[in-house]
Amino acid sequence: ATCCYCCEGRSATCCYCCVGMLPGVQLVVTVVWVCCQEYNLLFEGAGTGPGEKTLEDKFFEYEVKLNMNAFMNQFHFGVFYAYVKLKEQECRNIVWISECIAQQNRSKIDNYVPIF
């Protein structure tokens, strides 16, 4: 029997949620880091430095990638959802660029999330 949703039949000490070592949000991030290999690249490249992308930016880029892949299949309603989400990202990009111009901070104007 598994002790939590992320173990999937492994031993009871395979992850931090089973051992109970980390509290709160750090626990969730660690569980995702350990159990979900597809998110490891998002966590590894994230930073807060001037040239680095934040974790939020990495998640937005991953979401854009998933929504773009929705257009590769036919005959499903996911295309409509992906279109709306890509339009939302486009609006966020326009707001980002306009805020950079309004604040006279043109050095960060290229930090938007490209869609296509």
mmCIF file with all atom_site columns, C-alpha atoms in Angstrom:
data_model
loop_
_atom_site.group_PDB
_atom_site.id
_atom_site.type_symbol
_atom_site.label_atom_id
_atom_site.label_alt_id
_atom_site.label_comp_id
_atom_site.label_asym_id
_atom_site.label_entity_id
_atom_site.label_seq_id
_atom_site.pdbx_PDB_ins_code
_atom_site.Cartn_x
_atom_site.Cartn_y
_atom_site.Cartn_z
_atom_site.occupancy
_atom_site.B_iso_or_equiv
_atom_site.pdbx_formal_charge
_atom_site.auth_seq_id
_atom_site.auth_comp_id
_atom_site.auth_asym_id
_atom_site.auth_atom_id
_atom_site.pdbx_PDB_model_num
ATOM 1   C CA . ALA A 1 1   ? 0.000   0.000  0.000   1.00 0.00 ? 1   ALA A CA 1
ATOM 2   C CA . THR A 1 2   ? 1.190   3.484  -0.745  1.00 0.00 ? 2   THR A CA 1
ATOM 3   C CA . CYS A 1 3   ? 1.506   6.065  1.987   1.00 0.00 ? 3   CYS A CA 1
ATOM 4   C CA . CYS A 1 4   ? 0.679   9.098  -0.195  1.00 0.00 ? 4   CYS A CA 1
ATOM 5   C CA . TYR A 1 5   ? -0.366  10.055 -3.715  1.00 0.00 ? 5   TYR A CA 1
ATOM 6   C CA . CYS A 1 6   ? 3.169   10.529 -4.990  1.00 0.00 ? 6   CYS A CA 1
ATOM 7   C CA . CYS A 1 7   ? 4.692   7.208  -3.925  1.00 0.00 ? 7   CYS A CA 1
ATOM 8   C CA . GLU A 1 8   ? 2.922   4.994  -6.461  1.00 0.00 ? 8   GLU A CA 1
ATOM 9   C CA . GLY A 1 9   ? 4.008   1.763  -4.846  1.00 0.00 ? 9   GLY A CA 1
ATOM 10  C CA . ARG A 1 10  ? 7.538   2.702  -3.817  1.00 0.00 ? 10  ARG A CA 1
ATOM 11  C CA . SER A 1 11  ? 8.836   2.486  -0.266  1.00 0.00 ? 11  SER A CA 1
ATOM 12  C CA . ALA A 1 12  ? 7.340   4.558  2.541   1.00 0.00 ? 12  ALA A CA 1
ATOM 13  C CA . THR A 1 13  ? 10.458  6.738  2.804   1.00 0.00 ? 13  THR A CA 1
ATOM 14  C CA . CYS A 1 14  ? 10.749  7.633  -0.865  1.00 0.00 ? 14  CYS A CA 1
ATOM 15  C CA . CYS A 1 15  ? 9.707   11.262 -0.535  1.00 0.00 ? 15  CYS A CA 1
ATOM 16  C CA . TYR A 1 16  ? 9.603   14.088 1.953   1.00 0.00 ? 16  TYR A CA 1
ATOM 17  C CA . CYS A 1 17  ? 5.853   13.973 2.459   1.00 0.00 ? 17  CYS A CA 1
ATOM 18  C CA . CYS A 1 18  ? 6.160   10.399 3.715   1.00 0.00 ? 18  CYS A CA 1
ATOM 19  C CA . VAL A 1 19  ? 9.022   11.198 6.050   1.00 0.00 ? 19  VAL A CA 1
ATOM 20  C CA . GLY A 1 20  ? 7.439   14.484 7.164   1.00 0.00 ? 20  GLY A CA 1
ATOM 21  C CA . MET A 1 21  ? 10.651  16.509 7.264   1.00 0.00 ? 21  MET A CA 1
ATOM 22  C CA . LEU A 1 22  ? 9.602   19.757 5.588   1.00 0.00 ? 22  LEU A CA 1
ATOM 23  C CA . PRO A 1 23  ? 6.616   21.992 6.448   1.00 0.00 ? 23  PRO A CA 1
ATOM 24  C CA . GLY A 1 24  ? 4.269   23.973 4.210   1.00 0.00 ? 24  GLY A CA 1
ATOM 25  C CA . VAL A 1 25  ? 5.115   25.227 0.755   1.00 0.00 ? 25  VAL A CA 1
ATOM 26  C CA . GLN A 1 26  ? 8.651   23.941 0.877   1.00 0.00 ? 26  GLN A CA 1
ATOM 27  C CA . LEU A 1 27  ? 7.173   20.473 1.324   1.00 0.00 ? 27  LEU A CA 1
ATOM 28  C CA . VAL A 1 28  ? 5.068   20.812 -1.820  1.00 0.00 ? 28  VAL A CA 1
ATOM 29  C CA . VAL A 1 29  ? 7.977   22.114 -3.886  1.00 0.00 ? 29  VAL A CA 1
ATOM 30  C CA . THR A 1 30  ? 10.213  19.297 -2.678  1.00 0.00 ? 30  THR A CA 1
ATOM 31  C CA . VAL A 1 31  ? 7.604   16.640 -3.437  1.00 0.00 ? 31  VAL A CA 1
ATOM 32  C CA . VAL A 1 32  ? 7.171   17.991 -6.951  1.00 0.00 ? 32  VAL A CA 1
ATOM 33  C CA . TRP A 1 33  ? 10.953  18.161 -7.338  1.00 0.00 ? 33  TRP A CA 1
ATOM 34  C CA . VAL A 1 34  ? 11.392  14.533 -6.281  1.00 0.00 ? 34  VAL A CA 1
ATOM 35  C CA . CYS A 1 35  ? 8.336   12.875 -7.838  1.00 0.00 ? 35  CYS A CA 1
ATOM 36  C CA . CYS A 1 36  ? 7.599   14.814 -11.031 1.00 0.00 ? 36  CYS A CA 1
ATOM 37  C CA . GLN A 1 37  ? 10.601  14.652 -13.314 1.00 0.00 ? 37  GLN A CA 1
ATOM 38  C CA . GLU A 1 38  ? 9.012   16.870 -15.993 1.00 0.00 ? 38  GLU A CA 1
ATOM 39  C CA . TYR A 1 39  ? 9.094   19.838 -13.605 1.00 0.00 ? 39  TYR A CA 1
ATOM 40  C CA . ASN A 1 40  ? 12.739  19.411 -12.595 1.00 0.00 ? 40  ASN A CA 1
ATOM 41  C CA . LEU A 1 41  ? 13.946  21.551 -15.512 1.00 0.00 ? 41  LEU A CA 1
ATOM 42  C CA . LEU A 1 42  ? 11.633  24.369 -14.438 1.00 0.00 ? 42  LEU A CA 1
ATOM 43  C CA . PHE A 1 43  ? 13.035  24.417 -10.916 1.00 0.00 ? 43  PHE A CA 1
ATOM 44  C CA . GLU A 1 44  ? 16.678  24.091 -11.959 1.00 0.00 ? 44  GLU A CA 1
ATOM 45  C CA . GLY A 1 45  ? 16.761  27.097 -14.275 1.00 0.00 ? 45  GLY A CA 1
ATOM 46  C CA . ALA A 1 46  ? 14.839  29.483 -12.027 1.00 0.00 ? 46  ALA A CA 1
ATOM 47  C CA . GLY A 1 47  ? 16.512  32.314 -10.169 1.00 0.00 ? 47  GLY A CA 1
ATOM 48  C CA . THR A 1 48  ? 16.104  35.866 -9.024  1.00 0.00 ? 48  THR A CA 1
ATOM 49  C CA . GLY A 1 49  ? 19.212  37.424 -10.547 1.00 0.00 ? 49  GLY A CA 1
ATOM 50  C CA . PRO A 1 50  ? 19.129  40.165 -13.181 1.00 0.00 ? 50  PRO A CA 1
ATOM 51  C CA . GLY A 1 51  ? 19.667  37.814 -16.133 1.00 0.00 ? 51  GLY A CA 1
ATOM 52  C CA . GLU A 1 52  ? 17.737  34.844 -14.786 1.00 0.00 ? 52  GLU A CA 1
ATOM 53  C CA . LYS A 1 53  ? 14.108  33.932 -15.280 1.00 0.00 ? 53  LYS A CA 1
ATOM 54  C CA . THR A 1 54  ? 11.867  33.585 -12.260 1.00 0.00 ? 54  THR A CA 1
ATOM 55  C CA . LEU A 1 55  ? 9.948   30.435 -11.455 1.00 0.00 ? 55  LEU A CA 1
ATOM 56  C CA . GLU A 1 56  ? 6.744   32.192 -12.504 1.00 0.00 ? 56  GLU A CA 1
ATOM 57  C CA . ASP A 1 57  ? 8.224   32.981 -15.923 1.00 0.00 ? 57  ASP A CA 1
ATOM 58  C CA . LYS A 1 58  ? 9.313   29.366 -16.327 1.00 0.00 ? 58  LYS A CA 1
ATOM 59  C CA . PHE A 1 59  ? 5.789   28.153 -15.536 1.00 0.00 ? 59  PHE A CA 1
ATOM 60  C CA . PHE A 1 60  ? 4.310   30.646 -18.021 1.00 0.00 ? 60  PHE A CA 1
ATOM 61  C CA . GLU A 1 61  ? 6.694   29.392 -20.714 1.00 0.00 ? 61  GLU A CA 1
ATOM 62  C CA . TYR A 1 62  ? 5.774   25.788 -19.936 1.00 0.00 ? 62  TYR A CA 1
ATOM 63  C CA . GLU A 1 63  ? 2.075   26.657 -20.093 1.00 0.00 ? 63  GLU A CA 1
ATOM 64  C CA . VAL A 1 64  ? 2.562   28.333 -23.484 1.00 0.00 ? 64  VAL A CA 1
ATOM 65  C CA . LYS A 1 65  ? 4.367   25.232 -24.726 1.00 0.00 ? 65  LYS A CA 1
ATOM 66  C CA . LEU A 1 66  ? 1.511   22.973 -23.588 1.00 0.00 ? 66  LEU A CA 1
ATOM 67  C CA . ASN A 1 67  ? -1.107  25.267 -25.128 1.00 0.00 ? 67  ASN A CA 1
ATOM 68  C CA . MET A 1 68  ? 0.769   25.388 -28.420 1.00 0.00 ? 68  MET A CA 1
ATOM 69  C CA . ASN A 1 69  ? 0.826   21.585 -28.469 1.00 0.00 ? 69  ASN A CA 1
ATOM 70  C CA . ALA A 1 70  ? -2.971  21.578 -28.167 1.00 0.00 ? 70  ALA A CA 1
ATOM 71  C CA . PHE A 1 71  ? -3.148  22.788 -31.767 1.00 0.00 ? 71  PHE A CA 1
ATOM 72  C CA . MET A 1 72  ? -1.285  19.701 -33.002 1.00 0.00 ? 72  MET A CA 1
ATOM 73  C CA . ASN A 1 73  ? -4.317  17.420 -32.533 1.00 0.00 ? 73  ASN A CA 1
ATOM 74  C CA . GLN A 1 74  ? -7.728  17.509 -34.120 1.00 0.00 ? 74  GLN A CA 1
ATOM 75  C CA . PHE A 1 75  ? -11.317 17.057 -32.989 1.00 0.00 ? 75  PHE A CA 1
ATOM 76  C CA . HIS A 1 76  ? -11.129 18.139 -29.368 1.00 0.00 ? 76  HIS A CA 1
ATOM 77  C CA . PHE A 1 77  ? -12.272 21.150 -27.407 1.00 0.00 ? 77  PHE A CA 1
ATOM 78  C CA . GLY A 1 78  ? -8.867  21.767 -25.852 1.00 0.00 ? 78  GLY A CA 1
ATOM 79  C CA . VAL A 1 79  ? -8.058  24.011 -28.808 1.00 0.00 ? 79  VAL A CA 1
ATOM 80  C CA . PHE A 1 80  ? -10.551 26.602 -27.595 1.00 0.00 ? 80  PHE A CA 1
ATOM 81  C CA . TYR A 1 81  ? -9.114  26.567 -24.083 1.00 0.00 ? 81  TYR A CA 1
ATOM 82  C CA . ALA A 1 82  ? -5.572  26.834 -25.449 1.00 0.00 ? 82  ALA A CA 1
ATOM 83  C CA . TYR A 1 83  ? -6.565  29.751 -27.673 1.00 0.00 ? 83  TYR A CA 1
ATOM 84  C CA . VAL A 1 84  ? -8.030  31.661 -24.717 1.00 0.00 ? 84  VAL A CA 1
ATOM 85  C CA . LYS A 1 85  ? -4.990  30.949 -22.532 1.00 0.00 ? 85  LYS A CA 1
ATOM 86  C CA . LEU A 1 86  ? -2.610  32.068 -25.295 1.00 0.00 ? 86  LEU A CA 1
ATOM 87  C CA . LYS A 1 87  ? -4.636  35.270 -25.702 1.00 0.00 ? 87  LYS A CA 1
ATOM 88  C CA . GLU A 1 88  ? -4.330  35.852 -21.949 1.00 0.00 ? 88  GLU A CA 1
ATOM 89  C CA . GLN A 1 89  ? -0.560  35.438 -22.221 1.00 0.00 ? 89  GLN A CA 1
ATOM 90  C CA . GLU A 1 90  ? -0.521  37.839 -25.151 1.00 0.00 ? 90  GLU A CA 1
ATOM 91  C CA . CYS A 1 91  ? -2.356  40.417 -23.007 1.00 0.00 ? 91  CYS A CA 1
ATOM 92  C CA . ARG A 1 92  ? 0.159   39.872 -20.170 1.00 0.00 ? 92  ARG A CA 1
ATOM 93  C CA . ASN A 1 93  ? 2.976   40.456 -22.662 1.00 0.00 ? 93  ASN A CA 1
ATOM 94  C CA . ILE A 1 94  ? 1.401   43.696 -23.907 1.00 0.00 ? 94  ILE A CA 1
ATOM 95  C CA . VAL A 1 95  ? 0.913   44.924 -20.337 1.00 0.00 ? 95  VAL A CA 1
ATOM 96  C CA . TRP A 1 96  ? 4.539   44.029 -19.522 1.00 0.00 ? 96  TRP A CA 1
ATOM 97  C CA . ILE A 1 97  ? 5.869   45.940 -22.517 1.00 0.00 ? 97  ILE A CA 1
ATOM 98  C CA . SER A 1 98  ? 3.656   48.962 -21.849 1.00 0.00 ? 98  SER A CA 1
ATOM 99  C CA . GLU A 1 99  ? 4.665   49.035 -18.161 1.00 0.00 ? 99  GLU A CA 1
ATOM 100 C CA . CYS A 1 100 ? 8.339   48.908 -19.118 1.00 0.00 ? 100 CYS A CA 1
ATOM 101 C CA . ILE A 1 101 ? 7.826   51.860 -21.466 1.00 0.00 ? 101 ILE A CA 1
ATOM 102 C CA . ALA A 1 102 ? 5.803   53.806 -18.889 1.00 0.00 ? 102 ALA A CA 1
ATOM 103 C CA . GLN A 1 103 ? 8.446   53.255 -16.193 1.00 0.00 ? 103 GLN A CA 1
ATOM 104 C CA . GLN A 1 104 ? 11.322  54.157 -18.535 1.00 0.00 ? 104 GLN A CA 1
ATOM 105 C CA . ASN A 1 105 ? 12.834  50.707 -17.995 1.00 0.00 ? 105 ASN A CA 1
ATOM 106 C CA . ARG A 1 106 ? 13.552  49.657 -21.558 1.00 0.00 ? 106 ARG A CA 1
ATOM 107 C CA . SER A 1 107 ? 16.308  47.233 -20.555 1.00 0.00 ? 107 SER A CA 1
ATOM 108 C CA . LYS A 1 108 ? 13.721  44.699 -19.335 1.00 0.00 ? 108 LYS A CA 1
ATOM 109 C CA . ILE A 1 109 ? 11.333  45.102 -22.252 1.00 0.00 ? 109 ILE A CA 1
ATOM 110 C CA . ASP A 1 110 ? 12.532  41.837 -23.822 1.00 0.00 ? 110 ASP A CA 1
ATOM 111 C CA . ASN A 1 111 ? 11.657  39.752 -20.746 1.00 0.00 ? 111 ASN A CA 1
ATOM 112 C CA . TYR A 1 112 ? 8.190   38.838 -22.011 1.00 0.00 ? 112 TYR A CA 1
ATOM 113 C CA . VAL A 1 113 ? 7.114   35.239 -22.639 1.00 0.00 ? 113 VAL A CA 1
ATOM 114 C CA . PRO A 1 114 ? 7.217   34.545 -26.390 1.00 0.00 ? 114 PRO A CA 1
ATOM 115 C CA . ILE A 1 115 ? 4.174   32.749 -27.724 1.00 0.00 ? 115 ILE A CA 1
ATOM 116 C CA . PHE A 1 116 ? 5.186   31.512 -31.178 1.00 0.00 ? 116 PHE A CA 1
#
